[in-house]
Short mmCIF file of C-alpha atoms and ligand atoms in Angstrom, two decimals:
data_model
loop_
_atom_site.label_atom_id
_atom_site.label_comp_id
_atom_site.label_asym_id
_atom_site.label_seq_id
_atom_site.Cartn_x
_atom_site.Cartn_y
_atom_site.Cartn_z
CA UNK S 820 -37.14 -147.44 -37.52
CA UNK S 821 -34.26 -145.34 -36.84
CA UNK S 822 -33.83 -141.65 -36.19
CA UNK S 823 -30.69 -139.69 -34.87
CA UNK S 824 -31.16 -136.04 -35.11
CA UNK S 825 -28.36 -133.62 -34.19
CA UNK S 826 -25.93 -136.02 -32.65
CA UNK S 827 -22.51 -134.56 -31.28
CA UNK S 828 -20.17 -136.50 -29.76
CA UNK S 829 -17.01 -134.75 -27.26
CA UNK S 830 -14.35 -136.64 -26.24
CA UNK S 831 -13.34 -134.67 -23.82
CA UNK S 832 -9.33 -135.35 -23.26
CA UNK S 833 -8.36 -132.91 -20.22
CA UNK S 834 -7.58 -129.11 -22.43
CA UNK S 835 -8.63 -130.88 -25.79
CA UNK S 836 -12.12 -131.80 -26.94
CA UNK S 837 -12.71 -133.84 -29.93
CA UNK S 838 -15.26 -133.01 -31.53
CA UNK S 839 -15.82 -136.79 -32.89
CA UNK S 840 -19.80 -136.16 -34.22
CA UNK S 841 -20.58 -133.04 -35.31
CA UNK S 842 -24.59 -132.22 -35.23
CA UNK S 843 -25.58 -135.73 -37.16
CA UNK S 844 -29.19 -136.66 -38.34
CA UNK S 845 -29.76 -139.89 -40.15
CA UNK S 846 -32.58 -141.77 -40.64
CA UNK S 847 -33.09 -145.36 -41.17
CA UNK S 848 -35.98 -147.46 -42.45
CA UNK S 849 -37.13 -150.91 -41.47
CA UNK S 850 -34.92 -153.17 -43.86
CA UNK S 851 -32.69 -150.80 -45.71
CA UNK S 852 -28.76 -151.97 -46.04
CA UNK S 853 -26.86 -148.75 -45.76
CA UNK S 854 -22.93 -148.59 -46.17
CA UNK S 855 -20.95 -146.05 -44.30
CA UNK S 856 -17.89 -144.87 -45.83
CA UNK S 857 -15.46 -142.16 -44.76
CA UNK S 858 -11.62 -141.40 -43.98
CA UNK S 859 -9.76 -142.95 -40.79
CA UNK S 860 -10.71 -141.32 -37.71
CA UNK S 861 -13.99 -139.74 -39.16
CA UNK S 862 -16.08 -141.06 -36.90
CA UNK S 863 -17.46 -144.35 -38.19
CA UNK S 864 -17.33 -146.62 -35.42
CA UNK S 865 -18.07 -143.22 -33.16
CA UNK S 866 -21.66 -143.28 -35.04
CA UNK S 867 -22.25 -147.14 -35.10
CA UNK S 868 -21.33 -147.56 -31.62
CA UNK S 869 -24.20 -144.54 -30.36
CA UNK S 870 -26.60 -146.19 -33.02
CA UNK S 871 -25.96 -149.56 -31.62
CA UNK S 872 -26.68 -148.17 -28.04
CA UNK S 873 -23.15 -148.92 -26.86
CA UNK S 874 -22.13 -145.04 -26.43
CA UNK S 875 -24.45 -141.98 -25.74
CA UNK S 876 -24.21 -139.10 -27.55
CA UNK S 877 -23.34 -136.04 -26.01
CA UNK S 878 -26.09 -133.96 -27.54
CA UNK S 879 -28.93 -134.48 -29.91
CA UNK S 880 -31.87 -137.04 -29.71
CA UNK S 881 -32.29 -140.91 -31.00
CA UNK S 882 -35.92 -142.47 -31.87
CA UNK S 883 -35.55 -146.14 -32.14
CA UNK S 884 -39.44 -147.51 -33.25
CA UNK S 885 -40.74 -144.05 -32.31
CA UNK S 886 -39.62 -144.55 -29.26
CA UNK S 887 -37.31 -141.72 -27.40
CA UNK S 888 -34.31 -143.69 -26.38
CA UNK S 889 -31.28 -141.36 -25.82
CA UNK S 890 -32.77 -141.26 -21.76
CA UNK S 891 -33.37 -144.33 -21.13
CA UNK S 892 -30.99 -146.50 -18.18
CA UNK S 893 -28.48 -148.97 -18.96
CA UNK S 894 -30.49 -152.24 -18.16
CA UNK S 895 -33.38 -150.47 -20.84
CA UNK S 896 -30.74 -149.98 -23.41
CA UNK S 897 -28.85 -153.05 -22.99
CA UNK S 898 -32.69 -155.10 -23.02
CA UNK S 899 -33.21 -153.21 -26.67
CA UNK S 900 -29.45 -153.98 -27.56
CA UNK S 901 -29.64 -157.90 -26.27
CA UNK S 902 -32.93 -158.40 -28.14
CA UNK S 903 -32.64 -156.31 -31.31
CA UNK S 904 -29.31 -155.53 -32.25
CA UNK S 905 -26.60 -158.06 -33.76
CA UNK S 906 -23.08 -156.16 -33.44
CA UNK S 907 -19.73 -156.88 -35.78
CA UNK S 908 -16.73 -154.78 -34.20
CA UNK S 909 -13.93 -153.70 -35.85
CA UNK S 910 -11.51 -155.13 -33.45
CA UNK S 911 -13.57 -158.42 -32.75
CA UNK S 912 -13.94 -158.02 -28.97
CA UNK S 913 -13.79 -161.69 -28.22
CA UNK S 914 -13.91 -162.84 -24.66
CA UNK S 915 -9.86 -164.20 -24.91
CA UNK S 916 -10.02 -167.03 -21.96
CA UNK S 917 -12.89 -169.18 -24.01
CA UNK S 918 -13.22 -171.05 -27.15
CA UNK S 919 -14.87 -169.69 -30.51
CA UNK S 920 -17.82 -171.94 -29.80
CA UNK S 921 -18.28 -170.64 -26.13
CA UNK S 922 -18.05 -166.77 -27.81
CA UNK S 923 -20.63 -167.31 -29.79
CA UNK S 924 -23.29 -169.58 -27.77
CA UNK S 925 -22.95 -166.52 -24.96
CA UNK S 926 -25.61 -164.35 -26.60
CA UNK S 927 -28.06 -167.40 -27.26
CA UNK S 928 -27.62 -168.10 -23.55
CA UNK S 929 -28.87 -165.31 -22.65
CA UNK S 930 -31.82 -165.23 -24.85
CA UNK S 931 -33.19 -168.79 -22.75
CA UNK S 932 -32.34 -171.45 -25.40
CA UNK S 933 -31.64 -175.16 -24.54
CA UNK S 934 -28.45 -175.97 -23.94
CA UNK S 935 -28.44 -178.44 -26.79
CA UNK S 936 -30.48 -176.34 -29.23
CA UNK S 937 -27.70 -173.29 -28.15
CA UNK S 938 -24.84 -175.39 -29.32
CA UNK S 939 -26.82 -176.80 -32.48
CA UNK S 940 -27.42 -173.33 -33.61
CA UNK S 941 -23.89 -171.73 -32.62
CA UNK S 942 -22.27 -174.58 -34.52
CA UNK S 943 -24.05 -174.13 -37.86
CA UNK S 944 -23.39 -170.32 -37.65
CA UNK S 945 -19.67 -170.92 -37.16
CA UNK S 946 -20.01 -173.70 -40.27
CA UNK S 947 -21.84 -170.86 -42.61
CA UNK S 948 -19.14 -168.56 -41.84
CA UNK S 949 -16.44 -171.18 -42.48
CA UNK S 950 -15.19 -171.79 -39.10
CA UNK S 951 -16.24 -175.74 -38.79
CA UNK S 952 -12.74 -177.07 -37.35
CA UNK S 953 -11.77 -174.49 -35.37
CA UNK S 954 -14.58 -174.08 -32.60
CA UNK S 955 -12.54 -175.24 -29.78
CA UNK S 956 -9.80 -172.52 -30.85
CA UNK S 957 -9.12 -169.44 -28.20
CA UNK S 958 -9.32 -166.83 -30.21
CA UNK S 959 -5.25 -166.32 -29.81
CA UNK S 960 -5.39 -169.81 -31.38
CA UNK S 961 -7.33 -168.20 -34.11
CA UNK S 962 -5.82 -166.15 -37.75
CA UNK S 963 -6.96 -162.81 -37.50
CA UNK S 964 -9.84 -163.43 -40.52
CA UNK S 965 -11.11 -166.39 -38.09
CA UNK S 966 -11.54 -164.06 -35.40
CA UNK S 967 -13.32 -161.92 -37.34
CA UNK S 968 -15.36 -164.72 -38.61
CA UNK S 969 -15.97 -165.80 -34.62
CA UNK S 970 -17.28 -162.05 -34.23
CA UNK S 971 -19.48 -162.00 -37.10
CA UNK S 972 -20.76 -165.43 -36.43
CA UNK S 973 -21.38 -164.01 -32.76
CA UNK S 974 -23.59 -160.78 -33.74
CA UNK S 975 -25.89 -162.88 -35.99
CA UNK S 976 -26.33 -166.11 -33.67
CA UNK S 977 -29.47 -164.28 -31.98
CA UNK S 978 -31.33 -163.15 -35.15
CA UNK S 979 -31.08 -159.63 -34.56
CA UNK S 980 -34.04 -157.16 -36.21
CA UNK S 981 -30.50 -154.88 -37.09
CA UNK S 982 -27.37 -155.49 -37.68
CA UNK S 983 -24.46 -153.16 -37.44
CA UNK S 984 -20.84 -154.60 -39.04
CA UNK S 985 -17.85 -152.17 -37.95
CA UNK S 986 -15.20 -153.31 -40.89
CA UNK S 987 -16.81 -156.64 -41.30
CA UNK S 988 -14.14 -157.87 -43.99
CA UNK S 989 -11.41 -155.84 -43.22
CA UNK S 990 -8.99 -158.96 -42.37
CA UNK S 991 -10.61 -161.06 -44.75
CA UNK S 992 -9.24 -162.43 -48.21
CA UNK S 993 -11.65 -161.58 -51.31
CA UNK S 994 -12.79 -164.79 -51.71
CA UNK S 995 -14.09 -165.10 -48.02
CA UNK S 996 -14.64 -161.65 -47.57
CA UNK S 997 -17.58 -161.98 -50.51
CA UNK S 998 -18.87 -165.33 -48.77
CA UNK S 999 -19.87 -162.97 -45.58
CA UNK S 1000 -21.57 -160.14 -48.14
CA UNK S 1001 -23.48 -162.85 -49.71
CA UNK S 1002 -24.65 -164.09 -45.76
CA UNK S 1003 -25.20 -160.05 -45.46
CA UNK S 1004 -27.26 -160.09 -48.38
CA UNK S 1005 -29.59 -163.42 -47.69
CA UNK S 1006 -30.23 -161.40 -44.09
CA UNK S 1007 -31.27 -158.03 -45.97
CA UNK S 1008 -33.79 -160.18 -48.28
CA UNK S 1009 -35.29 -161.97 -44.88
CA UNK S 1010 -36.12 -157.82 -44.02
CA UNK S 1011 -32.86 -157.35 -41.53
CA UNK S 1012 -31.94 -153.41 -41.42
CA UNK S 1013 -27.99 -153.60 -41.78
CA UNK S 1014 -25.31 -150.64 -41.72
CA UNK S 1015 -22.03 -151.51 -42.66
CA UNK S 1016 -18.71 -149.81 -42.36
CA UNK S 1017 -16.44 -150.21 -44.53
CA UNK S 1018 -13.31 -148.43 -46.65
CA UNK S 1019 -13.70 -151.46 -48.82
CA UNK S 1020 -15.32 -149.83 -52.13
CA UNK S 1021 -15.97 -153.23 -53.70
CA UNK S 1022 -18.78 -154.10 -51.52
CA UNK S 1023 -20.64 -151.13 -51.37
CA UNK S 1024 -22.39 -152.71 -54.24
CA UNK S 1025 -24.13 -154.96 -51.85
CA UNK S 1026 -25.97 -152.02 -50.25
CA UNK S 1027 -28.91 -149.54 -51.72
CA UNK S 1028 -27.32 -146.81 -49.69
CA UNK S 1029 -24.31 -145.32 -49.12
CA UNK S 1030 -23.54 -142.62 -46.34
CA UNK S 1031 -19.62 -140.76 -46.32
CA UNK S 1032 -18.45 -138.96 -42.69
CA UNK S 1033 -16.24 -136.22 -43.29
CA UNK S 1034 -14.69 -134.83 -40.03
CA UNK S 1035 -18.46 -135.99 -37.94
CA UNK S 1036 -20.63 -134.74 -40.41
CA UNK S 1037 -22.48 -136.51 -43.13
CA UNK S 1038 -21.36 -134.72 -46.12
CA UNK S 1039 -23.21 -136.88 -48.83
CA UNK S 1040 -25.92 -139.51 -49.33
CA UNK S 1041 -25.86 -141.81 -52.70
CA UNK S 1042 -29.33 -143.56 -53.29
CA UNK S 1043 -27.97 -146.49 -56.12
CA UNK U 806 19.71 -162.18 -45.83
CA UNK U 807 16.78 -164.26 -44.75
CA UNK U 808 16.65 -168.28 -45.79
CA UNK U 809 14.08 -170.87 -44.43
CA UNK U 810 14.36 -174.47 -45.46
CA UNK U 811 11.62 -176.93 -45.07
CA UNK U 812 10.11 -175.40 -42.19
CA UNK U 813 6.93 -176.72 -40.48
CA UNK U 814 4.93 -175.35 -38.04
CA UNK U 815 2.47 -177.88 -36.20
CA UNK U 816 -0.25 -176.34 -33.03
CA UNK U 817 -0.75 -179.18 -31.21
CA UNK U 818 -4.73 -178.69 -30.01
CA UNK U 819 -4.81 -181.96 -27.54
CA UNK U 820 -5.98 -184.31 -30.03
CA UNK U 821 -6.06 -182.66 -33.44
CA UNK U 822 -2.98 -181.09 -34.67
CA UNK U 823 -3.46 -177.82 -36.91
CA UNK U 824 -0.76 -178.23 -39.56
CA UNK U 825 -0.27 -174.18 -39.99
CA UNK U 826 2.96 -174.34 -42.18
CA UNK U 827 4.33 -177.40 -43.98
CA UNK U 828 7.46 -177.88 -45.50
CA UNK U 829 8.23 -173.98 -46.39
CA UNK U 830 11.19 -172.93 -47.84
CA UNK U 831 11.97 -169.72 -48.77
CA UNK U 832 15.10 -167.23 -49.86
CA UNK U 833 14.86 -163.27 -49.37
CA UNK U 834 17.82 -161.08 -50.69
CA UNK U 835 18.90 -157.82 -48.75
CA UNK U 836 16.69 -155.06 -50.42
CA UNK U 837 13.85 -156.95 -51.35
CA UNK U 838 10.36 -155.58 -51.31
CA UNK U 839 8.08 -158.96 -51.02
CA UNK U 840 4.32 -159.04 -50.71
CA UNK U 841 2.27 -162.06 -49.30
CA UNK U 842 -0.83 -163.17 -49.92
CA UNK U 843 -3.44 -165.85 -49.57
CA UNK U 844 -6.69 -166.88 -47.70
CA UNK U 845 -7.95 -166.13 -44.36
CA UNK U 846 -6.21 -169.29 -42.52
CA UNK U 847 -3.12 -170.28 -45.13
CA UNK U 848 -0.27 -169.18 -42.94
CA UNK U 849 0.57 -166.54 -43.60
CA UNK U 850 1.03 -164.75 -40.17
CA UNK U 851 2.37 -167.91 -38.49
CA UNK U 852 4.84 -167.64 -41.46
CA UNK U 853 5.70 -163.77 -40.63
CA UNK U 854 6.29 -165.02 -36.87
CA UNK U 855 8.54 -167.48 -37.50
CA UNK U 856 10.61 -165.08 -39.95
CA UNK U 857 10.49 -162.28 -37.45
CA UNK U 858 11.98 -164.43 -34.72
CA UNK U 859 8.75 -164.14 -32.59
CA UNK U 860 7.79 -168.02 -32.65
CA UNK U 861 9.96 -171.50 -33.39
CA UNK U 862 9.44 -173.37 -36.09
CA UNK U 863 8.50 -176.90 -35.47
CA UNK U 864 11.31 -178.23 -38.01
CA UNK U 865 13.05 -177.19 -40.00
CA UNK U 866 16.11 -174.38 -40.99
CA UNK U 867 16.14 -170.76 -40.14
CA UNK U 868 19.94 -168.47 -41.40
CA UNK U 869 19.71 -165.10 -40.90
CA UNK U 870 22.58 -163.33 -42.70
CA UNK U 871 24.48 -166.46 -43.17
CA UNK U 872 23.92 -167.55 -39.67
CA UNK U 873 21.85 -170.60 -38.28
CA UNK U 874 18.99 -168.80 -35.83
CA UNK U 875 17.01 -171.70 -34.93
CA UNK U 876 18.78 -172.88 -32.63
CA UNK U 877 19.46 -169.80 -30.29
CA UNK U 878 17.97 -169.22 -27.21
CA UNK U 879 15.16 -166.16 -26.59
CA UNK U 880 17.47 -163.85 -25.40
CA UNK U 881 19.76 -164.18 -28.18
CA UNK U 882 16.56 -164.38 -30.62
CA UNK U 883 15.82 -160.83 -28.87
CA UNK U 884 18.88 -158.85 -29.33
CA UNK U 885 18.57 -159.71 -32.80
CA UNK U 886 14.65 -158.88 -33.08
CA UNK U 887 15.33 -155.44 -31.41
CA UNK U 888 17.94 -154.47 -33.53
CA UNK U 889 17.15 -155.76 -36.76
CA UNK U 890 13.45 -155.78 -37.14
CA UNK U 891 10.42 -153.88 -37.21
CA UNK U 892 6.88 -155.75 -36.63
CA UNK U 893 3.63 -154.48 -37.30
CA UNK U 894 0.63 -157.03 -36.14
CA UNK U 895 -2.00 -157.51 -37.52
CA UNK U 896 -4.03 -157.01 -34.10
CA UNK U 897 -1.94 -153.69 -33.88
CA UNK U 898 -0.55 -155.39 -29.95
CA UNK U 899 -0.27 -152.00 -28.48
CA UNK U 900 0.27 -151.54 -24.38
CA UNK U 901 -3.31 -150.95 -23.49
CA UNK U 902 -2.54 -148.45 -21.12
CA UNK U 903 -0.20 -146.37 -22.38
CA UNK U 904 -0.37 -143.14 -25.09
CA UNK U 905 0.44 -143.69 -28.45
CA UNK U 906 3.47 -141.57 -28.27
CA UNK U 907 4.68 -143.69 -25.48
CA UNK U 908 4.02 -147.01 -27.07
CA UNK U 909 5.95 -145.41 -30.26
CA UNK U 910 8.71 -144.40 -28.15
CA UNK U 911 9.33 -147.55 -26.00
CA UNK U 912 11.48 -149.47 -29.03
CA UNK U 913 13.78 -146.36 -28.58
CA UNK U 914 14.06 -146.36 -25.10
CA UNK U 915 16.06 -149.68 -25.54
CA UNK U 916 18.11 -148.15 -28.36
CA UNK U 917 19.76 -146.41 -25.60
CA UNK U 918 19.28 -142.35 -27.45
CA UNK U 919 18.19 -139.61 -24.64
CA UNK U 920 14.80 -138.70 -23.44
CA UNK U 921 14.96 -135.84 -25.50
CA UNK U 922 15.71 -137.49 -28.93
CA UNK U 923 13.28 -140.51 -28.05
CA UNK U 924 10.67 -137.96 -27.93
CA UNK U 925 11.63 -136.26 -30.77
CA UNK U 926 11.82 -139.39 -33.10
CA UNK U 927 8.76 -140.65 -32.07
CA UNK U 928 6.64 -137.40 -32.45
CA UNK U 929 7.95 -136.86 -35.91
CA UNK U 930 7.07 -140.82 -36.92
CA UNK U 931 3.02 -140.04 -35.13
CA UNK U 932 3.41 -137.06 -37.58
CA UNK U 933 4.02 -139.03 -40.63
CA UNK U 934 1.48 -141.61 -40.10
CA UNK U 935 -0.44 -138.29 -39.96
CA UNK U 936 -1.08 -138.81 -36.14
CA UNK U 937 -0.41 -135.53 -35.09
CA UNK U 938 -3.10 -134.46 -32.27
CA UNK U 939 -3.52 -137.61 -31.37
CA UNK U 940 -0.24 -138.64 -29.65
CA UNK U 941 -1.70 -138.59 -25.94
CA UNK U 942 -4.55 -140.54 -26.87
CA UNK U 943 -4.25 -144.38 -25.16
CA UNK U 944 -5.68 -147.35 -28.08
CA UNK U 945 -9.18 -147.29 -26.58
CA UNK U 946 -9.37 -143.48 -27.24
CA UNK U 947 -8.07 -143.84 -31.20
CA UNK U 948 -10.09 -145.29 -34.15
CA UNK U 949 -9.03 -148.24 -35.51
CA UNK U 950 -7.10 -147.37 -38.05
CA UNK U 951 -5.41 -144.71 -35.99
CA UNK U 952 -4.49 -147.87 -33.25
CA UNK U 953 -2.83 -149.36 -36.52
CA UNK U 954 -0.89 -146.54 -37.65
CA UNK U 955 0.58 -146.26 -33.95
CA UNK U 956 1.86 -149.84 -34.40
CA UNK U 957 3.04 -149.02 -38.03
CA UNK U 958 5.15 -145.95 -36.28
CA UNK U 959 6.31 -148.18 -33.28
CA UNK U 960 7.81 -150.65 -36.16
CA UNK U 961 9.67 -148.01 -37.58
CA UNK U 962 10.74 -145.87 -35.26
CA UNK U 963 14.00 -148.04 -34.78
CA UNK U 964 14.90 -147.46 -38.03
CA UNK U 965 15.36 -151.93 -38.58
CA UNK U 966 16.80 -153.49 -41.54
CA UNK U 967 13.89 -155.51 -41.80
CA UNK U 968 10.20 -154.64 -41.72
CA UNK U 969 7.70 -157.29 -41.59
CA UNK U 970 4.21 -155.86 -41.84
CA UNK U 971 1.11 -157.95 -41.12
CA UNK U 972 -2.12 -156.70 -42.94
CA UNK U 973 -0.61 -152.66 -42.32
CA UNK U 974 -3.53 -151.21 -43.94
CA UNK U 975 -6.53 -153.30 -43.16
CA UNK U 976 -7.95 -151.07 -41.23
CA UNK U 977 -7.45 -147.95 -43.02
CA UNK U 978 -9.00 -146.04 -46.02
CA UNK U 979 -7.51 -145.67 -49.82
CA UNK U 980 -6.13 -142.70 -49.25
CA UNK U 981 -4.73 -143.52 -45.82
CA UNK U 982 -3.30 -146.71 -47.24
CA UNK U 983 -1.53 -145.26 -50.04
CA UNK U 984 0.27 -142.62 -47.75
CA UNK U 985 1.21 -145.89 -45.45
CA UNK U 986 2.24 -147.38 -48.98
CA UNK U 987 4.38 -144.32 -49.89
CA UNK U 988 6.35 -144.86 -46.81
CA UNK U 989 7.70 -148.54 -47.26
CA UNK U 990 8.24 -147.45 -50.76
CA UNK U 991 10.53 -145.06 -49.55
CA UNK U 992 11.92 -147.02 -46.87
CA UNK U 993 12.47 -149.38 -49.67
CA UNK U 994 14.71 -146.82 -51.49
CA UNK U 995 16.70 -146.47 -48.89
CA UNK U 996 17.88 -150.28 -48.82
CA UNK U 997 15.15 -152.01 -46.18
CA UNK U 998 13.72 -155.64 -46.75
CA UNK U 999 10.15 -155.66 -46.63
CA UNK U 1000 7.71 -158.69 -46.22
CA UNK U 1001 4.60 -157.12 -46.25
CA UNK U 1002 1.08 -159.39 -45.64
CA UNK U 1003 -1.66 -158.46 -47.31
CA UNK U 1004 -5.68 -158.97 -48.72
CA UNK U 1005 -5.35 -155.81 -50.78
CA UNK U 1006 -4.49 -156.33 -54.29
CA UNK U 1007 -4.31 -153.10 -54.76
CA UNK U 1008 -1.12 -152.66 -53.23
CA UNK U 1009 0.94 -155.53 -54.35
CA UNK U 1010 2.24 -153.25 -57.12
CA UNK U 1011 4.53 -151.65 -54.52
CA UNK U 1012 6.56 -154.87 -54.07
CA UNK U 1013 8.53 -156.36 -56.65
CA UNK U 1014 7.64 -159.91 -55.92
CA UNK U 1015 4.67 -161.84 -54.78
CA UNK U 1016 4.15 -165.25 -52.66
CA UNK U 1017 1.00 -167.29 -52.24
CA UNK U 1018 0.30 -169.34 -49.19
CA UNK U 1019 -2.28 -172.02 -49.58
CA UNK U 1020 -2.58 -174.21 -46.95
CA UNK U 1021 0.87 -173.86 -45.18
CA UNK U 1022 2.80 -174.57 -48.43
CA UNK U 1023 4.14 -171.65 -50.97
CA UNK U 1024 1.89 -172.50 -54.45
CA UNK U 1025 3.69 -169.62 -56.47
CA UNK U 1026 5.91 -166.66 -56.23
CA UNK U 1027 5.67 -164.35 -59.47
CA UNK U 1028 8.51 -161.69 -60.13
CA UNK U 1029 6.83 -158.59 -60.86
N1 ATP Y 1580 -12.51 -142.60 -26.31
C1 ATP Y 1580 -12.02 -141.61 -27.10
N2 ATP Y 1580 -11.42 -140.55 -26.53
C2 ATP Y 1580 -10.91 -139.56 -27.31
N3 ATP Y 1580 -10.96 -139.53 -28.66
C3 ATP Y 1580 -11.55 -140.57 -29.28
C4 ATP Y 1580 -12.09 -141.67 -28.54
N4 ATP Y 1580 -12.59 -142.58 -29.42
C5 ATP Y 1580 -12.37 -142.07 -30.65
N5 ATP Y 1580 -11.73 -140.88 -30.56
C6 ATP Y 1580 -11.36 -139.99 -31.67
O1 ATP Y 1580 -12.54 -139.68 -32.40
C7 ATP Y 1580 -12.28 -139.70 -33.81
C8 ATP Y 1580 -13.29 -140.61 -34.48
O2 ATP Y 1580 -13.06 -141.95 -34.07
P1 ATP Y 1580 -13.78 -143.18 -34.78
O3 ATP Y 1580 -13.31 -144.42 -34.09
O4 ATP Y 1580 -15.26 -142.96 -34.83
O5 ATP Y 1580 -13.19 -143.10 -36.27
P2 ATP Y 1580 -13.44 -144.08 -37.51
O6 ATP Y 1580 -14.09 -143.31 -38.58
O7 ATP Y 1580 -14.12 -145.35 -37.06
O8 ATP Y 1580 -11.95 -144.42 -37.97
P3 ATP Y 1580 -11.28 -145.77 -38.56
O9 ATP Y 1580 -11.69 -145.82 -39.99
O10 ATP Y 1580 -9.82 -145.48 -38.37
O11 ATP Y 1580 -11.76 -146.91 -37.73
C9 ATP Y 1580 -10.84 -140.20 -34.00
O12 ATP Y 1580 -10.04 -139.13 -34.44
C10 ATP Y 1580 -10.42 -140.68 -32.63
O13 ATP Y 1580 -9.08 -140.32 -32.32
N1 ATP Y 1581 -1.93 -170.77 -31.47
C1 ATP Y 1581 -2.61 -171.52 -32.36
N2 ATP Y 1581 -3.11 -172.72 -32.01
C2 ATP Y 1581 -3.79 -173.47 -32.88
N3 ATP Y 1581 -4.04 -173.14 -34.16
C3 ATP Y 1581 -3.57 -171.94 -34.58
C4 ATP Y 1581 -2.85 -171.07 -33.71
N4 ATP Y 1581 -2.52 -169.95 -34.40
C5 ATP Y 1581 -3.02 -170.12 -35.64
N5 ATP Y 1581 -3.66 -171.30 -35.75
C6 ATP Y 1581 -4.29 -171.85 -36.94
O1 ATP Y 1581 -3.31 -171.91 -37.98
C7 ATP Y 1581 -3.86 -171.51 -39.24
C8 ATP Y 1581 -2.99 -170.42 -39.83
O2 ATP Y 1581 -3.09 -169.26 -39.04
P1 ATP Y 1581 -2.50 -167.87 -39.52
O3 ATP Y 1581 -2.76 -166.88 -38.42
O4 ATP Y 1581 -1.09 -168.02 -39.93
O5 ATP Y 1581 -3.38 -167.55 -40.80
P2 ATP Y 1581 -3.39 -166.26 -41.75
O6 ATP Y 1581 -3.01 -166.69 -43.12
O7 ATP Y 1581 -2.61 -165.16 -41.13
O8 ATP Y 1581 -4.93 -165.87 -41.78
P3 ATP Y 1581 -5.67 -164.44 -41.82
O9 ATP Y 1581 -5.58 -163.97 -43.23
O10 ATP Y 1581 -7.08 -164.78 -41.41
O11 ATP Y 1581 -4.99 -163.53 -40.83
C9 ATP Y 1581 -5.27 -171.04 -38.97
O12 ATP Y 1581 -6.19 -171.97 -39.50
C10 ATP Y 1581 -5.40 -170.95 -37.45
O13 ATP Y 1581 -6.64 -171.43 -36.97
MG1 MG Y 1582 -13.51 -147.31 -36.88
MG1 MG Y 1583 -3.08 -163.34 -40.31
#
């Protein structure tokens, strides 16, 4: 479904490049769960964000369904992002001036729902991830876990083919941070394809893959 | 050194009224190394506000070495935030557009030491956090767990009495998080108070006691 195949990314900072991908090639099936594990600064979010269509890579070439992608125009990569791909990031990304409700109803908006069916929808996602109470919250009127919550709730609302979850759980207690695994893995049995980073090793478990990034390069594949 | 009786904190939301903290009370003895913990939602950064002067509690008693704080206005509150205490959010809070090095040095700046030394300070903090090569980078151009480290060198950097540290390693790998870890316990050594907020079992073991949050009120506090 998805294939990346010598992916660098430069960041080029005036004198200094960083060299943040180094020559990457990954492949993902339909409905796989794959966890991606690796130091801080390793490139992580650097990899999700070019998989997710949100960044192009600076060299290298990305299939999505067969398809060559990596030369396609905003609008064409936005369309395949708005309609296929669910996104978690790792610092939430909220829209500030609007509630938690309003956050998460934006995507379905977009995708020509009712009005009334939008809301109906957005308000049980917010209830599954534990949020029901705090929907008319700002998200600076939100704990840090219940903006996370807001941002997961957000990336699923549209029923995405893939889902990509930058540090879903990273501000989340255990108890609460299982209760989103658990959504992760209903998802994966309904045939979602999710990657997940994460430095939490307790919930690799959930995933039959695990990729590590050492310094932009894949250094090791686990099949479990 | 720290004492909070009976302190509530109420967000009034137009008609509902989020009851964050209720009826807290709380001693903390010069030297102590104290870790917090509870669910996503209990209170436990409201509670770390409050205690690091940044937000009024709603009622209640606040003495700060002996001294009744809650009544003082925000410039007096200041002074004693800037010289006494280091914060690290839990949304990191960095100046957007701004390097790291500069957002590390800005505390100092105040302090009143010379260009020179500011710079000097601060570079050697980046370098601890292992930051190094990375200084001139603003927060949009550093992972996320490189964004918190900047924020966990800007909190030091003033070298404060009292660090209060909101989820410090949420965002980082083992490894990373145990270096961060090996810092407070050092800083610890050398006499600080440290509250320290956090999901991670793992690292409770560094503090010598523990307090749970459940719903605004303190359930337990066991001495380690
Ligand atoms: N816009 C940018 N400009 C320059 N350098 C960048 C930029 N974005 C990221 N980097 C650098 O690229 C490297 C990889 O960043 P990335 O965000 O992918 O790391 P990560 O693995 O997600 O880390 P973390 O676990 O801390 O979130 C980091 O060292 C970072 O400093
Ligand atoms: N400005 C605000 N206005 C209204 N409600 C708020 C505001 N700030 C926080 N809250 C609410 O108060 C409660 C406690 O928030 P707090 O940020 O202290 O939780 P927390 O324990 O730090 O959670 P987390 O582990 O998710 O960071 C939450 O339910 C939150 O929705
Ligand atoms: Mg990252
Ligand atoms: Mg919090």
């Amino acid at each position: 479904i998805i294939e990346i195949k010598n992916i660098s990314k430069i960041y080029k900072m005036g004198k200094v490049d960083i060299d943040a991908l180094k020559n990457v090639s990954l492949q993902i099936k339909m409905g796989e769960f794959i966890t991606i594990m690796g130091h801080s600064g390793s490139g992580k979010s650097t990899l999700l964000n070019i998989i997710g269509l949100l960044d192009r890579p600076t060299s290298g070439t990305y299939y999505f369904e067969d398809a060559r992608i990596d030369n396609l125009n905003e609008d064409e990569l936005a369309t395949i992002r708005n309609k296929k791909i669910g996104f978690i990031f790792q610092t939430f990304n909220l829209l500030p001036q609007y509630s938690a409700l309003f956050n998460v109803e934006l995507p379905l908006v977009y995708s020509g729902c009712s009005p009334k069916r939008c809301r109906e929808i957005a308000l049980s996602l917010l209830k599954e991830v534990g949020l029901s109470g705090r929907e008319r919250h700002k998200p600076n009127e939100l704990s840090g876990g219940e903006q996370q919550r807001v941002a997961i709730a957000r990336a699923l609302v549209n029923d995405p083919m893939i889902i990509l979850a930058d540090e879903p759980t990273g501000n989340l207690d255990t108890k609460c941070g299982n209760e989103i695994m658990e959504i992760f893995a209903l998802l994966h049995q309904e045939g979602k394809t999710i990657l997940l980073v994460t430095h939490n090793e307790h919930i690799t478990s959930f995933s039959q893959r695990i990729i590590y990034l050492q310094d932009g390069k894949i250094i090791e594949g686990k099949n479990l």
